[in-house]
């Protein structure tokens, strides 16, 4: 079977869970002898350093090194699309490109001036790829690629499966951009079947997009395992509580600060590390200072590769206070590094994790209570650590990949459906 | 001739509230009175009241030929007195029939024997007093919390003058021996004048057929009828003296819902068993008088009636349980020295074994019996509340002394 897959990003050049999930899933599919053509947006080459930080998804070469290339082929579409962009981010990116090329005396007319037109332009290019790449089924990841999937389906006539890693309701904490919402809704309606990363997300799709539950199969994510083990510590005797994720409203960094403040009142010798970047970064840094805990909250900026595992292993507790987290692979990454986790109940991963502490993201008293408990009661820390490490070993990408294959077979009318786990 | 011995355990703990680290030194209310009241009322109406009604009816109908025994914890009795006094009245009515024996145990359903013999004995005496004041009885037979038992415990109880004690008929102890005889415990250095204590071991197959498997449709013996069960009892005739059916009283109406037919089963069972002329119902004390011990059983290690392991791992299997248990008893001396009755009572209520059971991670995730009875979302949540409370208790002790 050959799958034409549309994604946004691919590790190591990825800025969030979506790239991680696509990598794991395609690896799992490759193990099942499923061929995948992975299509990505990639802009014309740019100098590394501009005044705006640009992460360019250039992956073909990397995939070769990642040992999963056997059944995987990566194709790039020349586009300015980047993951997690909104129209503001896109405009900045577009103008920096224009400035750069104008400075070189070149007038660049390829890219669209706004994000939404660019998504459409990308979709039409996708249609051409669908015509030339033989495939049995189309598989799209999140909203930016839904129009591409719909166009590709028009081009080749093969069935379309969309994979919902997040909805606009999650990203905006309940204040969706209408344009993106409509793209999502159309994608869900046009799709022959939908995969959602959790029951939590499935419920959102049913509730907010009016999709019938029978059309949606829950496929929980998994985590990659690494041989490399890190045992980093800050040797100043202070315990470390970690937030790692995009610093956006969705991820709840503000709730993390509120809990930190409460913890520090009764336990002053604790460091709170915020790792990641995002549109709320400046606000959160200022907020920490304003709350009088500026010296206790450290910011690392965006981390990649080994540094991610290093920071997990440094932490005594990883906290994921997301306001709305469709799945949440980061707790699994923390557990893989033997770090106990405290996760928001408003997350998909809390459906499938037992050896984790759980809390409502808004319940900062409980969040602080649980943070202090893990730091104070070593037996709690040890049991979470020991049982968590055992539990996370079951989260193998081959499992969601098999579910994916079941969905493909179901859509293609071959084999039987295995809908829920 | 087979003597059938029914013993029912009646117990409810004082469940903890979600006690936070921010409550320490500020708030000394540890128990979720609202939830506890709700549960005791619910279980009273589903189980205790209808089951007591049924038992009384059976005793009256069989004119002294149907006998049963109970052990009711102090923590359950306190909650009946506070919220469902009718349950106390119905137990009193059962006591008045003369066909019901009440056993002795630790008032707080604790594992205190493992840590402090002094505390253990104190709780036995508290329970003894409660039995006397409520039912006007002096128990002669002892059962320890969750049938936790070993040779040392048997010796201790023997020295207190008890005639009999209950234990799990664990296969690794019995070996080829049958649970359907009376045994002697392997007690050490009993004084000459002290009669050797007799041991009644649970027939866990037949007990669990009722308590656990009764409504299980996957069980190849389902549905279990009184005739079928009586037939199994009859099969013991000729190769055993007793069949000890030990179970939680909550089996009736709570673990096995009324809809499963458990009450109807029990309503007919005595009649079916008594159809065989050689069969009879006896209480533990009757059994001890009637049957001689056939052999000695060596309970070198602790045995309980919980889980497949039949050991202490349900309460003290992981680091959290062990540390919580250790820390609680580290406070013993300090707590008692305060002479603050409320503080001492709080400390004792925390000893109830259920709190440690809720912290068990052994089967967590498999959705089994541990999860069913757990009022917390996870064992970790229970441990957090418990440890915060321990810290508050420590604070109160320090403040008082």
mmCIF file with all atom_site columns, C-alpha atoms in Angstrom, chain A residues 262-263 266 345 354-358 364-366 368-370 372-373 376-380 382-384 386-388, chain B residues 18-22 24 26 318-321 323-324 361 364-365 371 377-378 380-381 383-385 387-389 391:
data_model
loop_
_atom_site.group_PDB
_atom_site.id
_atom_site.type_symbol
_atom_site.label_atom_id
_atom_site.label_alt_id
_atom_site.label_comp_id
_atom_site.label_asym_id
_atom_site.label_entity_id
_atom_site.label_seq_id
_atom_site.pdbx_PDB_ins_code
_atom_site.Cartn_x
_atom_site.Cartn_y
_atom_site.Cartn_z
_atom_site.occupancy
_atom_site.B_iso_or_equiv
_atom_site.pdbx_formal_charge
_atom_site.auth_seq_id
_atom_site.auth_comp_id
_atom_site.auth_asym_id
_atom_site.auth_atom_id
_atom_site.pdbx_PDB_model_num
ATOM 1  C CA . UNK A 1 262 ? 1.949  29.252 45.417 1.00 0.00 ? 262 UNK A CA 1
ATOM 2  C CA . UNK A 1 263 ? 4.667  26.629 45.718 1.00 0.00 ? 263 UNK A CA 1
ATOM 3  C CA . UNK A 1 266 ? 5.795  27.486 51.281 1.00 0.00 ? 266 UNK A CA 1
ATOM 4  C CA . UNK A 1 345 ? -6.888 16.594 32.840 1.00 0.00 ? 345 UNK A CA 1
ATOM 5  C CA . UNK A 1 354 ? -2.183 5.912  34.843 1.00 0.00 ? 354 UNK A CA 1
ATOM 6  C CA . UNK A 1 355 ? 1.141  6.565  36.510 1.00 0.00 ? 355 UNK A CA 1
ATOM 7  C CA . UNK A 1 356 ? 0.906  10.319 36.275 1.00 0.00 ? 356 UNK A CA 1
ATOM 8  C CA . UNK A 1 357 ? -0.486 12.956 38.581 1.00 0.00 ? 357 UNK A CA 1
ATOM 9  C CA . UNK A 1 358 ? -3.460 14.752 37.097 1.00 0.00 ? 358 UNK A CA 1
ATOM 10 C CA . UNK A 1 364 ? -3.756 25.988 40.822 1.00 0.00 ? 364 UNK A CA 1
ATOM 11 C CA . UNK A 1 365 ? -4.180 25.009 44.479 1.00 0.00 ? 365 UNK A CA 1
ATOM 12 C CA . UNK A 1 366 ? -4.184 21.347 43.537 1.00 0.00 ? 366 UNK A CA 1
ATOM 13 C CA . UNK A 1 368 ? 0.752  23.477 43.710 1.00 0.00 ? 368 UNK A CA 1
ATOM 14 C CA . UNK A 1 369 ? -0.264 20.802 46.231 1.00 0.00 ? 369 UNK A CA 1
ATOM 15 C CA . UNK A 1 370 ? 0.871  18.061 43.880 1.00 0.00 ? 370 UNK A CA 1
ATOM 16 C CA . UNK A 1 372 ? 5.058  20.282 46.577 1.00 0.00 ? 372 UNK A CA 1
ATOM 17 C CA . UNK A 1 373 ? 4.139  16.680 47.337 1.00 0.00 ? 373 UNK A CA 1
ATOM 18 C CA . UNK A 1 376 ? 8.730  16.686 49.515 1.00 0.00 ? 376 UNK A CA 1
ATOM 19 C CA . UNK A 1 377 ? 7.754  13.027 49.520 1.00 0.00 ? 377 UNK A CA 1
ATOM 20 C CA . UNK A 1 378 ? 10.528 10.990 47.981 1.00 0.00 ? 378 UNK A CA 1
ATOM 21 C CA . UNK A 1 379 ? 8.413  7.800  47.953 1.00 0.00 ? 379 UNK A CA 1
ATOM 22 C CA . UNK A 1 380 ? 5.902  9.527  45.721 1.00 0.00 ? 380 UNK A CA 1
ATOM 23 C CA . UNK A 1 382 ? 10.155 7.188  43.312 1.00 0.00 ? 382 UNK A CA 1
ATOM 24 C CA . UNK A 1 383 ? 6.901  5.347  42.685 1.00 0.00 ? 383 UNK A CA 1
ATOM 25 C CA . UNK A 1 384 ? 5.901  7.706  39.890 1.00 0.00 ? 384 UNK A CA 1
ATOM 26 C CA . UNK A 1 386 ? 9.546  3.626  38.587 1.00 0.00 ? 386 UNK A CA 1
ATOM 27 C CA . UNK A 1 387 ? 5.987  2.874  37.479 1.00 0.00 ? 387 UNK A CA 1
ATOM 28 C CA . UNK A 1 388 ? 6.056  5.659  34.901 1.00 0.00 ? 388 UNK A CA 1
ATOM 29 C CA . UNK B 2 18  ? -8.508 15.840 49.596 1.00 0.00 ? 18  UNK B CA 1
ATOM 30 C CA . UNK B 2 19  ? -6.217 17.319 52.230 1.00 0.00 ? 19  UNK B CA 1
ATOM 31 C CA . UNK B 2 20  ? -3.788 19.736 50.636 1.00 0.00 ? 20  UNK B CA 1
ATOM 32 C CA . UNK B 2 21  ? -0.312 20.883 51.542 1.00 0.00 ? 21  UNK B CA 1
ATOM 33 C CA . UNK B 2 22  ? -1.851 24.316 52.145 1.00 0.00 ? 22  UNK B CA 1
ATOM 34 C CA . UNK B 2 24  ? -1.086 21.808 56.985 1.00 0.00 ? 24  UNK B CA 1
ATOM 35 C CA . UNK B 2 26  ? -4.221 25.452 59.464 1.00 0.00 ? 26  UNK B CA 1
ATOM 36 C CA . UNK B 2 318 ? 5.203  -0.158 47.485 1.00 0.00 ? 318 UNK B CA 1
ATOM 37 C CA . UNK B 2 319 ? 7.439  2.613  48.803 1.00 0.00 ? 319 UNK B CA 1
ATOM 38 C CA . UNK B 2 320 ? 4.555  5.007  49.345 1.00 0.00 ? 320 UNK B CA 1
ATOM 39 C CA . UNK B 2 321 ? 2.617  2.547  51.486 1.00 0.00 ? 321 UNK B CA 1
ATOM 40 C CA . UNK B 2 323 ? 6.739  5.174  54.161 1.00 0.00 ? 323 UNK B CA 1
ATOM 41 C CA . UNK B 2 324 ? 3.221  6.298  55.078 1.00 0.00 ? 324 UNK B CA 1
ATOM 42 C CA . UNK B 2 361 ? -0.182 0.353  42.671 1.00 0.00 ? 361 UNK B CA 1
ATOM 43 C CA . UNK B 2 364 ? -3.448 -0.198 39.183 1.00 0.00 ? 364 UNK B CA 1
ATOM 44 C CA . UNK B 2 365 ? -4.407 0.208  35.560 1.00 0.00 ? 365 UNK B CA 1
ATOM 45 C CA . UNK B 2 371 ? -9.890 0.482  41.634 1.00 0.00 ? 371 UNK B CA 1
ATOM 46 C CA . UNK B 2 377 ? -8.677 9.031  41.333 1.00 0.00 ? 377 UNK B CA 1
ATOM 47 C CA . UNK B 2 378 ? -5.333 7.370  41.850 1.00 0.00 ? 378 UNK B CA 1
ATOM 48 C CA . UNK B 2 380 ? -0.906 8.820  44.269 1.00 0.00 ? 380 UNK B CA 1
ATOM 49 C CA . UNK B 2 381 ? -3.727 11.170 45.249 1.00 0.00 ? 381 UNK B CA 1
ATOM 50 C CA . UNK B 2 383 ? -0.775 9.130  49.321 1.00 0.00 ? 383 UNK B CA 1
ATOM 51 C CA . UNK B 2 384 ? -0.511 12.909 48.868 1.00 0.00 ? 384 UNK B CA 1
ATOM 52 C CA . UNK B 2 385 ? -3.521 13.542 51.112 1.00 0.00 ? 385 UNK B CA 1
ATOM 53 C CA . UNK B 2 387 ? 1.242  12.498 53.823 1.00 0.00 ? 387 UNK B CA 1
ATOM 54 C CA . UNK B 2 388 ? -0.055 16.039 54.127 1.00 0.00 ? 388 UNK B CA 1
ATOM 55 C CA . UNK B 2 389 ? -2.186 14.876 57.042 1.00 0.00 ? 389 UNK B CA 1
ATOM 56 C CA . UNK B 2 391 ? 2.626  16.468 58.475 1.00 0.00 ? 391 UNK B CA 1
#
